[in-house]
PDB file of C-alpha atoms in Angstrom:
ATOM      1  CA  UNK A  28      -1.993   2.457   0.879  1.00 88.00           C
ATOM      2  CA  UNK A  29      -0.099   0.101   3.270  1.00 96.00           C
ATOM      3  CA  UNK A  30       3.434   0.619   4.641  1.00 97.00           C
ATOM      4  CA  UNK A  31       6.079  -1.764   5.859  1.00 98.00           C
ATOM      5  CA  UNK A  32       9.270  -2.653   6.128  1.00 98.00           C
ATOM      6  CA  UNK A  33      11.397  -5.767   5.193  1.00 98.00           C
ATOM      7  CA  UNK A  34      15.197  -5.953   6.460  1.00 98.00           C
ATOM      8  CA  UNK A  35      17.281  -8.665   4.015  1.00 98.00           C
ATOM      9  CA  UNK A  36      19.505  -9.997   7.090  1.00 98.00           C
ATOM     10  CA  UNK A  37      23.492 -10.238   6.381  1.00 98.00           C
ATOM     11  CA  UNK A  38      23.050 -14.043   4.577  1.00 98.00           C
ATOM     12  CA  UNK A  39      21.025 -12.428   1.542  1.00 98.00           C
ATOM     13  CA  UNK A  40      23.728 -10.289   0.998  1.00 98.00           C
ATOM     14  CA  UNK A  41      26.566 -13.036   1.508  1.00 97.00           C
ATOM     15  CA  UNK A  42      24.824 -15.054  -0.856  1.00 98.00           C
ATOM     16  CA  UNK A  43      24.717 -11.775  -3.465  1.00 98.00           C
ATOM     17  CA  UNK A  44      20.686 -12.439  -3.094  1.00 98.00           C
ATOM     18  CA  UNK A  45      19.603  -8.489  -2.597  1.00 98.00           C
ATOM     19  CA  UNK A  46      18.650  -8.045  -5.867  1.00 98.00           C
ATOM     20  CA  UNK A  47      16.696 -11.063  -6.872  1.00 98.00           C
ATOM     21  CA  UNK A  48      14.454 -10.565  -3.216  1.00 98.00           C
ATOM     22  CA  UNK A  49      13.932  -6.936  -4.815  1.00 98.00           C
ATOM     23  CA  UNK A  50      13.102  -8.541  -8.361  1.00 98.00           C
ATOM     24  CA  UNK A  51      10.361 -10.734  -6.128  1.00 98.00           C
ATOM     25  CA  UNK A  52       8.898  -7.741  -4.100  1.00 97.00           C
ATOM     26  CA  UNK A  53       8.652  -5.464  -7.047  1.00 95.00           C
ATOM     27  CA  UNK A  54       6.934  -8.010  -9.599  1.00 95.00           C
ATOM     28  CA  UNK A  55       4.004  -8.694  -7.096  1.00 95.00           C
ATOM     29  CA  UNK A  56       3.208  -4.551  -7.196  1.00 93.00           C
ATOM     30  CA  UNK A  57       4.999  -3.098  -4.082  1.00 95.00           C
ATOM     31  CA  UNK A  58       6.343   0.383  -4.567  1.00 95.00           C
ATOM     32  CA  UNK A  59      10.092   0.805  -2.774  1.00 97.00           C
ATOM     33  CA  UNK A  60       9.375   3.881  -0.922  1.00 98.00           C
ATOM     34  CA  UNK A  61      12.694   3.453   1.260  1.00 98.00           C
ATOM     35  CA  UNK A  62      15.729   1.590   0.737  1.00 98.00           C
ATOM     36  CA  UNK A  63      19.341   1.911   2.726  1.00 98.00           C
ATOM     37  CA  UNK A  64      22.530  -0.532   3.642  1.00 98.00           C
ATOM     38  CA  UNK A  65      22.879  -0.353   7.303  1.00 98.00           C
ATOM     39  CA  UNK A  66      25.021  -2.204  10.054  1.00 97.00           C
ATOM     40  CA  UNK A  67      22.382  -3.018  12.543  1.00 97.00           C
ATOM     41  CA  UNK A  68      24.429  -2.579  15.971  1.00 97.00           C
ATOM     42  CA  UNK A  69      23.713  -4.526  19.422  1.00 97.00           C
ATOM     43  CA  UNK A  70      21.085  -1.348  20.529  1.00 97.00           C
ATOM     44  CA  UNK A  71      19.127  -1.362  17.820  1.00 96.00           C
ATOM     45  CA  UNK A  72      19.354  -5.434  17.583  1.00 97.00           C
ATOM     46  CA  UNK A  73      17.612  -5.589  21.229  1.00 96.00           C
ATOM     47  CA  UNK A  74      15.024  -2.111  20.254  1.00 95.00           C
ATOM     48  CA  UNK A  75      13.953  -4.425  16.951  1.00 95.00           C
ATOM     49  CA  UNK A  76      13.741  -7.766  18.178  1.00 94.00           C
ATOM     50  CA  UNK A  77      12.492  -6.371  21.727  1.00 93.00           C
ATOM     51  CA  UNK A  78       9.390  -8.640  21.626  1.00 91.00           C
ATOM     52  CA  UNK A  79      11.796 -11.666  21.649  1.00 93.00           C
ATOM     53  CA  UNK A  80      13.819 -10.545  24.601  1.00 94.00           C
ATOM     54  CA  UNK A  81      12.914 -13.497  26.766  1.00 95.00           C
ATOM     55  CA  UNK A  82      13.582 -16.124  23.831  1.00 93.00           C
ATOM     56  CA  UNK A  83      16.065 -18.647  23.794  1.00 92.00           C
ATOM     57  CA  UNK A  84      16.751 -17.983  20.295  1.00 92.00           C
ATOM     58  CA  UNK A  85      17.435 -14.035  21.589  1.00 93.00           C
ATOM     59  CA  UNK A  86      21.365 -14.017  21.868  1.00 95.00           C
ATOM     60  CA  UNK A  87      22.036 -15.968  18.199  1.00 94.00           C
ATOM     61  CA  UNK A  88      19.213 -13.441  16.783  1.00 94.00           C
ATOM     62  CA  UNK A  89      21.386 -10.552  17.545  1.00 96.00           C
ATOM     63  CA  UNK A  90      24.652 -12.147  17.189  1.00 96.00           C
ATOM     64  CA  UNK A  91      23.512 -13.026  13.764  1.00 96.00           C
ATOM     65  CA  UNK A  92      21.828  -9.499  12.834  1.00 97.00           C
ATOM     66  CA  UNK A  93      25.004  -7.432  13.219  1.00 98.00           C
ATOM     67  CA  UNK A  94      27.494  -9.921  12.001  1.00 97.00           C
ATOM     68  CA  UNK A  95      27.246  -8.137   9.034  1.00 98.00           C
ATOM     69  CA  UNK A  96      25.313  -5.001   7.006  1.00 98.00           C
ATOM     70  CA  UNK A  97      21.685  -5.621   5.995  1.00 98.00           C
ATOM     71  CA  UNK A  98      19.481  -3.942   3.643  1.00 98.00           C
ATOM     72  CA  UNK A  99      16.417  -2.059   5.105  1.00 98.00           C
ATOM     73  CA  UNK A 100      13.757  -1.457   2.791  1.00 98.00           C
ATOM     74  CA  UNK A 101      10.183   0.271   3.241  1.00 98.00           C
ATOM     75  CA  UNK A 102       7.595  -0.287   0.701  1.00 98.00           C
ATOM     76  CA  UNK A 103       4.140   0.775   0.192  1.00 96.00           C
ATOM     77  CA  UNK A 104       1.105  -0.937  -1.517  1.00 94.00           C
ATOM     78  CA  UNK A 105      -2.756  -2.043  -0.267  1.00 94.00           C
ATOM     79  CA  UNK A 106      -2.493  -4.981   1.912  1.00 96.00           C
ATOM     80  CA  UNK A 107       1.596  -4.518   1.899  1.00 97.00           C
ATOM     81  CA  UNK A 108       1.838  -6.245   5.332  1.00 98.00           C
ATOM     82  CA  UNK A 109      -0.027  -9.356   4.495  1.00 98.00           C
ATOM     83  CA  UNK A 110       1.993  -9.438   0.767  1.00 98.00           C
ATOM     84  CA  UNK A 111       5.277  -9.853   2.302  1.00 98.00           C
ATOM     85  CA  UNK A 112       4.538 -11.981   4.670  1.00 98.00           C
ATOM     86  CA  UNK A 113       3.192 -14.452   2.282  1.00 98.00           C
ATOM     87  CA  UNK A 114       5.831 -13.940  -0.257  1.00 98.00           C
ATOM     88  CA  UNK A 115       8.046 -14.453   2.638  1.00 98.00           C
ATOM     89  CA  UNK A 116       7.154 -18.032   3.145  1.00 98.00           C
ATOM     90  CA  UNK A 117       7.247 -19.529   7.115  1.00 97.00           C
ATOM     91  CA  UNK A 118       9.759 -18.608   9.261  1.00 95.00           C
ATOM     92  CA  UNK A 119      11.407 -21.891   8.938  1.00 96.00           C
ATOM     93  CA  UNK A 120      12.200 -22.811   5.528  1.00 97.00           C
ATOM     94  CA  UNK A 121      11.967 -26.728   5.540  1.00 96.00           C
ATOM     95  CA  UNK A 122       8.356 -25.633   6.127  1.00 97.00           C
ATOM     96  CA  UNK A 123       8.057 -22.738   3.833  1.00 98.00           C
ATOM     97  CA  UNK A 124       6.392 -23.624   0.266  1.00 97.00           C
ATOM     98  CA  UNK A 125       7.957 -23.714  -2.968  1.00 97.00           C
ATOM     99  CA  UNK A 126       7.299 -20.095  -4.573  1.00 97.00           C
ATOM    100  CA  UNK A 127       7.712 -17.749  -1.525  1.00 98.00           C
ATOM    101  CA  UNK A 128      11.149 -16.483  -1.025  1.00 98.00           C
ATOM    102  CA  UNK A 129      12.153 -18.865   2.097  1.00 98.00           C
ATOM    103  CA  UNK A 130      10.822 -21.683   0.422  1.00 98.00           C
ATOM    104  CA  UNK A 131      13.236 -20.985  -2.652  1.00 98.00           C
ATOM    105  CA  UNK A 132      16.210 -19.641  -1.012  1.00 98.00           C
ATOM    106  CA  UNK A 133      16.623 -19.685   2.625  1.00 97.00           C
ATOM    107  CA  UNK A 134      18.889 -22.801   4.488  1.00 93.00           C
ATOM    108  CA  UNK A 135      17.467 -22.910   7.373  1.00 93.00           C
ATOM    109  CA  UNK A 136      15.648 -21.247  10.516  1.00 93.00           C
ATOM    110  CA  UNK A 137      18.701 -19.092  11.835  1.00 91.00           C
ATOM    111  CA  UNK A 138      19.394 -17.863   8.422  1.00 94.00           C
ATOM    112  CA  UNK A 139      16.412 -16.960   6.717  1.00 96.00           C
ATOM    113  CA  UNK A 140      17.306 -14.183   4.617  1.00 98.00           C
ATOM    114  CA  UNK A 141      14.345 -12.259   5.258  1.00 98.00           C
ATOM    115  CA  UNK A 142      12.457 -10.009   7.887  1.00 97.00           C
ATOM    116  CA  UNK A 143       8.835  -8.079   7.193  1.00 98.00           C
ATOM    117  CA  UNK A 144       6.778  -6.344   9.917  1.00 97.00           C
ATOM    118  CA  UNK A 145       3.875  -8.538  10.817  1.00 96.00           C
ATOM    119  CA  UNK A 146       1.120  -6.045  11.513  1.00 97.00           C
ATOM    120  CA  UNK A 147       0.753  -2.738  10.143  1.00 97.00           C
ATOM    121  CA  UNK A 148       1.289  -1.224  13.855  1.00 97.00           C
ATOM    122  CA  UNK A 149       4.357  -2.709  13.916  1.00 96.00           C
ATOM    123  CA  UNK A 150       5.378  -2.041  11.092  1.00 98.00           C
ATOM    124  CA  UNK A 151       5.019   1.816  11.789  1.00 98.00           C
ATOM    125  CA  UNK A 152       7.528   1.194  15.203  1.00 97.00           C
ATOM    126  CA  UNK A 153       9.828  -0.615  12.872  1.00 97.00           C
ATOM    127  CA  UNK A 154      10.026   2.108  10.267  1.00 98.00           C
ATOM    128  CA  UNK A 155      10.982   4.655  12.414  1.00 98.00           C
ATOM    129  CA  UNK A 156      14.003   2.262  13.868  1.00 97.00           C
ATOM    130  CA  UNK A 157      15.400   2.452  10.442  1.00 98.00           C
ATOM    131  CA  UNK A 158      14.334   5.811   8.809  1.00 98.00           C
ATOM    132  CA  UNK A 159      14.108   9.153   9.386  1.00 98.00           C
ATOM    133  CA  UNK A 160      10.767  10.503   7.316  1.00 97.00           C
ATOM    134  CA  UNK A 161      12.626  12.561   5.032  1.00 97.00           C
ATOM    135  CA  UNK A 162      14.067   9.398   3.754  1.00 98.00           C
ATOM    136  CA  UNK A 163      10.713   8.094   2.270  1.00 98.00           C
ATOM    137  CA  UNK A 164       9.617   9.265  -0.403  1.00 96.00           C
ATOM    138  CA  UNK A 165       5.934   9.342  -2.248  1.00 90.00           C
ATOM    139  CA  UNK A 166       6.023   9.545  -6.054  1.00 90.00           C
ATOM    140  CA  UNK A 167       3.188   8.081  -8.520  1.00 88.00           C
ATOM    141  CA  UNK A 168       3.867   5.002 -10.261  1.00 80.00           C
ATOM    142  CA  UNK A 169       2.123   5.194 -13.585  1.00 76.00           C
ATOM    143  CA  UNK A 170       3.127   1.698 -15.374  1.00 64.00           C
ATOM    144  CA  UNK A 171       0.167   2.031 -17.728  1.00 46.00           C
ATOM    145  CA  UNK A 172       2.116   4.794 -19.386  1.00 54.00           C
ATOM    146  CA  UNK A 173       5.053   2.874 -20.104  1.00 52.00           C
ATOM    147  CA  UNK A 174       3.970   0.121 -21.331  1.00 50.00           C
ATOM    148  CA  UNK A 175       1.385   1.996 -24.145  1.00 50.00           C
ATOM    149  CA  UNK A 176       4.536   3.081 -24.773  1.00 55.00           C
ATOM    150  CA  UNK A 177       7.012   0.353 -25.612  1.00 51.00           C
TER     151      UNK A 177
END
């Protein structure tokens, strides 16, 4: 199994969109393995976004990310990485198709909704930003069960 993490940035929860991102991550088979409301501060802003440093788009990025709390969530599942980043939809949303959670929801580049590690390396450096391993937890999933059972 596959770990990563996905932050929903302050305009998902403005626009009261937590749970239906959730709804969208947990119907394609990913197993929430972490989840916490956090107020990203400046520090952690610049350790997260590090690889943008030098980016024009740098100052709103951060400006933007601690405006307001954010919901961190770590989930597990084969492939995870390359699930959420194609349920994600492009960065952009004007270019983001219809069906992927940018394409559907997002206004526009600077406020996106969504962010999701984009290799499993990074994805390990991003988890620890966020959570401390005795926050994630491991438990076994067993949907065949409940369903024979309805």
């Amino acid at each position: 199994m596959e770990r990563t993490l996905i932050l929903l940035k302050p305009d998902a929860l403005q626009r009261a969109l937590v749970g239906v991102i959730i709804s969208r991550l947990e119907a394609r088979g990913l197993k929430i393995t972490g989840l916490k409301m956090v107020h990203m501060d400046k520090p952690m802003a610049h350790q997260h976004y590090s690889v943008h440093a030098d980016k024009g788009f740098f100052p709103g990025l951060v400006e933007f990310i601690t405006s307001g709390p954010i919901v961190a969530i770590v989930v597990d599942g084969k492939d995870s990485v390359q699930i959420v980043r194609t349920l994600m939809g492009e960065t952009d949303p004007s270019k983001a198709l219809p069906g992927t959670i940018r394409g559907d929801l997002a206004k526009d580049i600077g406020r996106n909704l969504i962010h999701g590690s984009d290799s499993p390396e990074q994805a390990v450096r991003e988890i620890a930003l966020f959570f401390d391993p005795v926050e994630l937890l491991s438990y076994t999933r067993d949907t065949e069960r409940w369903i024979t059972e309805s």
